[in-house]
Coordinates of C-alpha atoms in Angstrom, one line a residue:
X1 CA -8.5 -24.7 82.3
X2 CA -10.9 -23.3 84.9
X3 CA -12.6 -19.8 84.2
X4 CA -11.8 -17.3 86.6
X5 CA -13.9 -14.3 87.1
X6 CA -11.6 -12.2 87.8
X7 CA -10.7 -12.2 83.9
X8 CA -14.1 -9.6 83.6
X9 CA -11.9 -7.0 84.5
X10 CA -10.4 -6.8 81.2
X11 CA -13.5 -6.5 78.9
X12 CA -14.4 -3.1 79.4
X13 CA -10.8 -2.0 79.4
X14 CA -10.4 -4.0 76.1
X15 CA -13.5 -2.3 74.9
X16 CA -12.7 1.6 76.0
X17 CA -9.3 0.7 73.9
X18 CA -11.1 -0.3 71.2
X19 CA -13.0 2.6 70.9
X20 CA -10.5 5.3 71.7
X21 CA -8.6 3.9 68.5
X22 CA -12.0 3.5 66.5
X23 CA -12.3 7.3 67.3
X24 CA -8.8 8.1 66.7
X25 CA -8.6 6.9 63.3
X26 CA -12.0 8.6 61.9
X27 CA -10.7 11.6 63.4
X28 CA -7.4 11.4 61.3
X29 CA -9.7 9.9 58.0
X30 CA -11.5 13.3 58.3
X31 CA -9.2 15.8 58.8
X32 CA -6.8 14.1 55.6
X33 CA -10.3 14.2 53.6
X34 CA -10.8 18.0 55.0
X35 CA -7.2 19.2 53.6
X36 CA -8.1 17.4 50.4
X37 CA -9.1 20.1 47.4
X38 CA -13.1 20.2 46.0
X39 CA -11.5 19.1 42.9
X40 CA -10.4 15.6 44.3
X41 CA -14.1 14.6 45.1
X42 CA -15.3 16.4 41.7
X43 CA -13.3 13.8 40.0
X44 CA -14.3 11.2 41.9
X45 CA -17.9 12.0 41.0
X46 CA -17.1 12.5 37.8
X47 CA -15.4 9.3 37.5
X48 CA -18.5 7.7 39.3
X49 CA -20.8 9.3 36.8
X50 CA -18.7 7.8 33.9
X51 CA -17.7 11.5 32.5
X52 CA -13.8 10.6 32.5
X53 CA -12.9 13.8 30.7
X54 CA -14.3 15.7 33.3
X55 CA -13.0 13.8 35.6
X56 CA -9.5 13.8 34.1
X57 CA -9.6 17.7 33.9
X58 CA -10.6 17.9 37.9
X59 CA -7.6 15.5 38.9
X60 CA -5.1 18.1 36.5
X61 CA -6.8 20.7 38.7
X62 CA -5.8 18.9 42.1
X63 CA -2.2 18.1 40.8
X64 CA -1.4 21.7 40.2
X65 CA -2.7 22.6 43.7
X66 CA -0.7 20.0 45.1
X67 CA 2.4 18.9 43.2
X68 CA 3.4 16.9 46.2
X69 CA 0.7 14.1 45.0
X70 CA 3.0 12.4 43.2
X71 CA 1.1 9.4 43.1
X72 CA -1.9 11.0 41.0
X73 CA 0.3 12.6 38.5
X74 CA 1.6 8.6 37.8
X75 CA -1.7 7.8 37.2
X76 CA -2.5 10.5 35.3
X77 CA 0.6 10.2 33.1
X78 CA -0.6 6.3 32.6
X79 CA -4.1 7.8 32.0
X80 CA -2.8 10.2 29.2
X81 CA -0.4 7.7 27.5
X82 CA -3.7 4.8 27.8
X83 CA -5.8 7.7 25.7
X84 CA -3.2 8.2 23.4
X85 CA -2.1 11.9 24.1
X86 CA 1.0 11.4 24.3
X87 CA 2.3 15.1 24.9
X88 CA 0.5 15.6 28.0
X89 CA 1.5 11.9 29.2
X90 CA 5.3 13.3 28.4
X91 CA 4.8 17.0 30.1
X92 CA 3.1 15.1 33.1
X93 CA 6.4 12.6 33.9
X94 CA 8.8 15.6 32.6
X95 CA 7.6 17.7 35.6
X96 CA 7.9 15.0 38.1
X97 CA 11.3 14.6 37.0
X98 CA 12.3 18.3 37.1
X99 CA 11.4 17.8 40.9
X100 CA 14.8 18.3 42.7
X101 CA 12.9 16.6 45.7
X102 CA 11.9 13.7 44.3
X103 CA 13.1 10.6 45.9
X104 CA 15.4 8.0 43.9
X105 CA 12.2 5.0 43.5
X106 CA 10.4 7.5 42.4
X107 CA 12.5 9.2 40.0
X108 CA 13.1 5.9 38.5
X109 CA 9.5 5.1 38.3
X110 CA 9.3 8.6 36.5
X111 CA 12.0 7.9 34.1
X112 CA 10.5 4.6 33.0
X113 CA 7.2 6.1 32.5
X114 CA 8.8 8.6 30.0
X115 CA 10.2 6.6 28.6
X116 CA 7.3 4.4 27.9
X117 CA 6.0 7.7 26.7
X118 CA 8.6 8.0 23.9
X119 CA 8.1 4.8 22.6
X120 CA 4.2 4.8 22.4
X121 CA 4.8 7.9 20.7
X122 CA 7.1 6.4 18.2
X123 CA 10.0 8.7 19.2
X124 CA 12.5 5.9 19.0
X125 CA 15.7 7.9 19.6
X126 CA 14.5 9.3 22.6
X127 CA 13.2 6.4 24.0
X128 CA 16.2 4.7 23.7
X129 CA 17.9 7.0 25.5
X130 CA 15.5 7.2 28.2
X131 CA 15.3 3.3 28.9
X132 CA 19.3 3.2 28.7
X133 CA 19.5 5.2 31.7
X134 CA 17.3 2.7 33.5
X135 CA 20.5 0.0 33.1
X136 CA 21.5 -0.2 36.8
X137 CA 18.2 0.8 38.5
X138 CA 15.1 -1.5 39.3
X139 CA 13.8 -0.7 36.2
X140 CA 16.8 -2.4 34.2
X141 CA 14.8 -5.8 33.2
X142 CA 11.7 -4.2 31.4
X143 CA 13.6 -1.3 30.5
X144 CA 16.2 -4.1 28.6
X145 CA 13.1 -5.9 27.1
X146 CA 11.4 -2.5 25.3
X147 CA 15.3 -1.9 24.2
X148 CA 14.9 -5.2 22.4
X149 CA 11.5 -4.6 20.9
X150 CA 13.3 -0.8 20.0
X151 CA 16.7 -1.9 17.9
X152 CA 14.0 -4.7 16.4
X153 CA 12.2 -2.0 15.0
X154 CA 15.1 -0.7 14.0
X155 CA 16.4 -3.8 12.2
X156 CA 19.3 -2.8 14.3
X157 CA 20.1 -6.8 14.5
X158 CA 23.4 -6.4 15.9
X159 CA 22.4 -4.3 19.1
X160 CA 19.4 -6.9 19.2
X161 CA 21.3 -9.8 19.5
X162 CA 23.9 -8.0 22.2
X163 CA 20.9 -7.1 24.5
X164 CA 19.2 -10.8 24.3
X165 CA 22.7 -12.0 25.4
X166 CA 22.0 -9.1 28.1
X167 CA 18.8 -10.8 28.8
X168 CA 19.6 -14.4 29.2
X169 CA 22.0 -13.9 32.0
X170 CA 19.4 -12.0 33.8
X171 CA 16.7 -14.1 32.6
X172 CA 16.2 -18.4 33.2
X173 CA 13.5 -18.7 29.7
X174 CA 13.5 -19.5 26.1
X175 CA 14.8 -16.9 23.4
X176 CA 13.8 -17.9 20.2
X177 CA 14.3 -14.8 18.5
X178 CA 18.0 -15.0 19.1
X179 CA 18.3 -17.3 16.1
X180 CA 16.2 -15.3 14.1
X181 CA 18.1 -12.0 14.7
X182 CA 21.0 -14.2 12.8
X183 CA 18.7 -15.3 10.4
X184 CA 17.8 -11.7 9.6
X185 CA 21.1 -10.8 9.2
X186 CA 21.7 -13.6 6.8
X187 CA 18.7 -12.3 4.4
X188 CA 20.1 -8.7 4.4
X189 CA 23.7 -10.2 3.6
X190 CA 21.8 -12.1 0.5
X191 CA 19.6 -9.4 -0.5
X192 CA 23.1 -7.1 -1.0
X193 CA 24.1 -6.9 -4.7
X194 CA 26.1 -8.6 -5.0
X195 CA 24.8 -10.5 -2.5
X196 CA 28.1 -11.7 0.1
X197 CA 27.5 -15.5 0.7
X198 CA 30.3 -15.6 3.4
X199 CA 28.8 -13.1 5.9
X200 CA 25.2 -15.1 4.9
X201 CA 26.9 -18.3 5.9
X202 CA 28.7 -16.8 9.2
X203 CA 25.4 -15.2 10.4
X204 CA 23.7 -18.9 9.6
X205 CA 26.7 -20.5 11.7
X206 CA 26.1 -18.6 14.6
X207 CA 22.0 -19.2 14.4
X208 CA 23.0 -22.6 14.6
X209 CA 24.8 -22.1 17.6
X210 CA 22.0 -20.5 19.5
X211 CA 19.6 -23.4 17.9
X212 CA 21.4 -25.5 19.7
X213 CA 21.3 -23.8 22.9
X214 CA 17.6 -22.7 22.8
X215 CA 16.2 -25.9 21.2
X216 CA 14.3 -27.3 24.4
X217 CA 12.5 -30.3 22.9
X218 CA 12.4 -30.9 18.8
X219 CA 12.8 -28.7 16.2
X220 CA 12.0 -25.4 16.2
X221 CA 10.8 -22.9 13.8
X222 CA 14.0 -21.7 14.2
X223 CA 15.5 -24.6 12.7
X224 CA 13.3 -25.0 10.2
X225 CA 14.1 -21.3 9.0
X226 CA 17.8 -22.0 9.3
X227 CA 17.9 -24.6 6.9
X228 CA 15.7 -23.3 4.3
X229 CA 18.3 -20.2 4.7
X230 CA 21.2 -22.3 3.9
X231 CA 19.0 -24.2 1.2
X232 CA 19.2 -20.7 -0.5
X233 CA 22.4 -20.3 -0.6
X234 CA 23.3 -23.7 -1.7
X235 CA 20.9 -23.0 -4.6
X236 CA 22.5 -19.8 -5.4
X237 CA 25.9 -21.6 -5.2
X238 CA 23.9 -24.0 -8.1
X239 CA 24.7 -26.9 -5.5
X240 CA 21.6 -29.0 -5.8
X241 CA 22.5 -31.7 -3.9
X242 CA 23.2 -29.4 -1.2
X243 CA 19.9 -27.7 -1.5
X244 CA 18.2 -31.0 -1.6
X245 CA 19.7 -31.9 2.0
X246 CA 19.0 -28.7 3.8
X247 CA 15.3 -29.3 2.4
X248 CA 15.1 -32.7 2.9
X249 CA 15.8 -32.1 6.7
X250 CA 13.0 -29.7 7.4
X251 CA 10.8 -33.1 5.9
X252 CA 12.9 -35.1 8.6
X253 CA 13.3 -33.5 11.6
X254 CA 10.0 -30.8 11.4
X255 CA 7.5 -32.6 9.7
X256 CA 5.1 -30.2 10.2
X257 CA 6.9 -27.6 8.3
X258 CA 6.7 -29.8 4.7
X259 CA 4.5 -27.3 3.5
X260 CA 7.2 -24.2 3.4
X261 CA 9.2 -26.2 1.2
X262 CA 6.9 -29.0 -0.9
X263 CA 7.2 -26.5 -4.0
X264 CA 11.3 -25.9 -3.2
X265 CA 11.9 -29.0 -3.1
X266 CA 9.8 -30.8 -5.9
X267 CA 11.4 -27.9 -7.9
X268 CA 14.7 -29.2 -6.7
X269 CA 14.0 -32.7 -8.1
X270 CA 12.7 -31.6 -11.2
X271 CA 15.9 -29.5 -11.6
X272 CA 18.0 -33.2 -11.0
X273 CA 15.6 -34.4 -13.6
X274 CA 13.8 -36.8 -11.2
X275 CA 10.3 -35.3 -10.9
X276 CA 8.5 -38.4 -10.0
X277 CA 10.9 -39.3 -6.9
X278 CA 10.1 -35.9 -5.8
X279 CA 6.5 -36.3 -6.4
X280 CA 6.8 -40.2 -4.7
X281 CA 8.2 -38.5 -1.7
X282 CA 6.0 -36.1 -0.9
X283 CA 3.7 -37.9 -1.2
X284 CA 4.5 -40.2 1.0
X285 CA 5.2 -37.8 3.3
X286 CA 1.8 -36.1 2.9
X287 CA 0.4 -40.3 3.9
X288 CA 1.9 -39.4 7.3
X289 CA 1.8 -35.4 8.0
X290 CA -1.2 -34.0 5.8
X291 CA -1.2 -30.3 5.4
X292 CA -3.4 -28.2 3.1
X293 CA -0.5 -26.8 1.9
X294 CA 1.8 -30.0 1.0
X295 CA -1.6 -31.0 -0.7
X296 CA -1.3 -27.7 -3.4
X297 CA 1.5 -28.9 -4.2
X298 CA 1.7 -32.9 -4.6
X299 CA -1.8 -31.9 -6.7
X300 CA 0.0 -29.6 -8.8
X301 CA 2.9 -31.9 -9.7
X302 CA 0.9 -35.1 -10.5
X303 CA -1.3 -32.7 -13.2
X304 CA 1.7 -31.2 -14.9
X305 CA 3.8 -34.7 -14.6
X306 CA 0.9 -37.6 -14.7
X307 CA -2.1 -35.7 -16.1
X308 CA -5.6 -35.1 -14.7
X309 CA -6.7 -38.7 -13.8
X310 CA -3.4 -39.5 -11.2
X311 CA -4.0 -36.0 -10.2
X312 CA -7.6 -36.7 -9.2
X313 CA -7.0 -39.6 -8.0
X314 CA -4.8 -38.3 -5.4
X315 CA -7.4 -35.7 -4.7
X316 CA -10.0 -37.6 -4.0
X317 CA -8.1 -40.1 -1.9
X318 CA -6.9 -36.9 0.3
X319 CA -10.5 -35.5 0.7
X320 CA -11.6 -38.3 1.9
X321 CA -9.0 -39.0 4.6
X322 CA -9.1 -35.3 5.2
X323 CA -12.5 -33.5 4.1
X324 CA -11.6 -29.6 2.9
X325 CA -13.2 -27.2 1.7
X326 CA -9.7 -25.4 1.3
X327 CA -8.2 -28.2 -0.5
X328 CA -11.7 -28.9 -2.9
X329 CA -10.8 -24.8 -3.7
X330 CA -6.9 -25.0 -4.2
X331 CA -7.5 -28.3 -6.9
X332 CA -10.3 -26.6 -8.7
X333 CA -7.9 -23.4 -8.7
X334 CA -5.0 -25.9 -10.2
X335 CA -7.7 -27.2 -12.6
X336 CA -8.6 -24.3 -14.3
X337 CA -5.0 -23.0 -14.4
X338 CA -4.5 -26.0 -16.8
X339 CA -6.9 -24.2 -19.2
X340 CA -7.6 -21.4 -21.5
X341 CA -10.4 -19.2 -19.9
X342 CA -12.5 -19.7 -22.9
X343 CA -12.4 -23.8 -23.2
X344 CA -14.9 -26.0 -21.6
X345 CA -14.5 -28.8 -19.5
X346 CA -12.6 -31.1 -21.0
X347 CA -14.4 -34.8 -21.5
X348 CA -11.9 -36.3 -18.9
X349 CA -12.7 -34.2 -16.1
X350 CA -13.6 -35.8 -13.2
X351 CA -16.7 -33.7 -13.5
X352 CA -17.9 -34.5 -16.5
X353 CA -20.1 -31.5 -18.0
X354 CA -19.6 -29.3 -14.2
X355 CA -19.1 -25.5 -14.6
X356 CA -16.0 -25.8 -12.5
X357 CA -15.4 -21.7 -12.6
X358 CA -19.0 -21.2 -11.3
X359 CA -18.2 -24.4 -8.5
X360 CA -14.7 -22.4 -8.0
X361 CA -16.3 -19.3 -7.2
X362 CA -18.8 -20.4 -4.8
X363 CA -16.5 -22.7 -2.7
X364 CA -14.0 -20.1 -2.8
X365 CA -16.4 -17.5 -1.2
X366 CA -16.5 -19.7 1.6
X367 CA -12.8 -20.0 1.9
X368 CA -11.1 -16.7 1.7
X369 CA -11.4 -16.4 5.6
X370 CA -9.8 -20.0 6.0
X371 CA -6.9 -19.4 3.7
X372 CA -4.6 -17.6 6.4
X373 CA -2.5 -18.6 9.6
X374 CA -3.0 -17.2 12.3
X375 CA -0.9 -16.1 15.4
X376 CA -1.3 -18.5 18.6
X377 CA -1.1 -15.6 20.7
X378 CA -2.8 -12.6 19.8
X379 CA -5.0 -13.9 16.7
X380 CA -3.7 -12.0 14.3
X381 CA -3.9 -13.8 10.6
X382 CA -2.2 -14.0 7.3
X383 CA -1.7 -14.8 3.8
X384 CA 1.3 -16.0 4.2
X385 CA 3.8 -17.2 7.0
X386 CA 5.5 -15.1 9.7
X387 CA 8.4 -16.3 11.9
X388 CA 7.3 -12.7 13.8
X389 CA 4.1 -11.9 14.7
X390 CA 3.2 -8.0 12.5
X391 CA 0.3 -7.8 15.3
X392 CA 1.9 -8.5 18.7
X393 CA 5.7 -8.6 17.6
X394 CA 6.1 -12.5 19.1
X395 CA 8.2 -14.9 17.4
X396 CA 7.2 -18.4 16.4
X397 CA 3.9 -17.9 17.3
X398 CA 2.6 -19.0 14.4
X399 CA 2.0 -22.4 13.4
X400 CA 2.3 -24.0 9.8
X401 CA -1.0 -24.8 8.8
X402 CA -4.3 -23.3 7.8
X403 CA -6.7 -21.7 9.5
X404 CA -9.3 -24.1 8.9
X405 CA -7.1 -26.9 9.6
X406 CA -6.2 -25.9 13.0
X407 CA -10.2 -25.5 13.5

């Protein structure tokens, strides 16, 4: 297209509007920053200089010269709650509440905060009752989840599970701790003296239930925790052969799991009176799915059934396969339990003439950080196994082997 010079007209118009809104908009920058209070840009500096009490204290200033900044008391309330006082986080979203003015978003917004503020501060009761009035707001989603985490902390499984089923129709993700909600209510009915084996087995029927619908691909820990549920029950019922089944399908279906029930299960078989099947059988499982744990206990049954030389054996052939320091620790552990503190090595140890306790002691030094799980989410590790998380509250975040396996 040809250039025409009449177009030169608009350039200094273009520029003269340019500038008029230029000047326009610092004009309205300064007088906003002129009806701003001293205490504003105190905090500021204050914040700049890395003094946030100071700086905190300036900002309370400017929010009771203007209780129209809404805005700054949120983040103030935030800021409170963050530093853990909790009274002046509450009395900050109390008073934007009080506000008859206040629009509906943000009364909400102020509600949740409060309610946030209750829970931090381990008021339950009142927390509950602030989140419930969030139900039918925009708020209702994160208020429903913190209602969750609330009757969990509760052990209020009932209202748990009723809120989940809440969730997943608002929700499209995986629940996990549905089943375990049934599971826990299971353990309490068996815990009960006497303990009532009906409500145990209903609770377990309905965790199957929600296995089945939440199982995405393979079994879960949730399945795993299931049947070694109704293996206790079967054994309290004296029904081996039950117990044995329930137990034998954690081996089949979550291999990885062997090691929560090696020592159930070899005790099983031992009970049947058929201790060297048991032992044949896990270790053949252990040939395919090695675990540290499965290892303690294969060891431990060849010692007390075959003596020391199968038992070593085995060791040996394991270590090899699967170098541990772990493992070297839990067989020298099993050794000396064989023996009187006093006694020597025996003549057939493997080592002939060693000072196993001293060896013990040294490798076990080097092992007591190894010996734990540990949480795939938030790091947090233990002695034993969680299906919930006692660091970050997740469930199944844990996975069945030992630290120093999974490094």
């Amino acid at each position: 297209m040809d250039f025409e010079a009449w177009w030169l007209i608009f350039l200094p118009l273009l520029f003269a509007l340019g500038w008029m809104a230029a000047r326009f908009d610092i004009k309205q920058m300064l007088s906003e920053t002129r009806n701003l209070p001293d205490s504003y840009f105190r905090g500021l500096n204050f914040l700049l200089n890395e003094e946030p009490d100071r700086a905190i204290d300036a900002f309370v200033e400017v929010a009771k010269l203007d209780p129209e900044t809404t805005e700054l008391h949120f983040a103030l309330g935030s800021l409170f709650r963050r530093r853990g006082e909790m009274e002046r986080a509450i009395r900050v979203h109390q008073s934007l509440l009080f506000r008859e003015d206040l629009p509906i978003a943000q009364r909400d917004h102020a509600q949740h905060e409060l309610a946030q503020d209750y829970l931090k501060a381990g008021m339950l009761d009142r927390a509950e009752e602030a989140f419930a009035v969030l139900k039918d707001t925009s708020f209702a989603l994160p208020a429903l989840r913190a209602l969750i985490r609330i009757y969990e902390s509760e052990h209020d499984w009932a209202r748990a599970i009723t809120a989940v089923q809440t969730l997943r129709k608002l929700v499209d993700e995986p629940m996990p701790q549905l089943v375990h909600y049934h599971c826990e209510q299971a353990q309490a009915f068996l815990a009960e003296k006497p303990s009532n084996i009906e409500q145990a087995r209903a609770a377990l029927a309905l965790a199957e239930q929600a296995v089945d619908q939440t199982q995405m691909s393979g079994p879960t820990p949730a399945f795993v925790r299931v049947s070694m549920l109704n293996a206790t029950i079967a054994a309290s019922q004296q029904d081996l052969i039950q117990q044995q089944f329930f137990l034998e399908s954690v081996l089949k279906q979550a291999p990885e799991f062997a090691g929560l029930v090696a020592a159930e299960l070899f005790n099983n078989y031992m009970a049947q009176g058929q201790a060297a099947e048991g032992l044949m059988r896990l270790q053949d499982h252990y040939q395919r799915h090695p675990s540290l744990d499965l290892f303690n206990v294969v060891f431990r049954g060849l010692r007390a059934q075959q003596g020391v030389d199968q038992a070593w054996a085995f060791a040996r052939q394991a270590l090899q396969s699967h170098p541990s320091l772990l493992g070297l620790d839990r067989l020298l552990e099993a050794e000396l339990a064989q023996k009187p503190a006093n006694e020597q090595t025996p003549s057939e140890s493997p080592i002939p003439g060693a000072d196993l306790t001293l060896l013990r002691r040294l490798i076990n030094r080097h092992t007591q950080r190894l010996d734990r799980y540990v949480c795939g989410t938030c790091g947090f590790q233990a002695r034993r196994y969680y299906w919930q998380c006692p660091g970050c509250n997740a469930w199944e975040t844990y996975k069945p082997r030992r630290l120093e396996e999974l490094e």
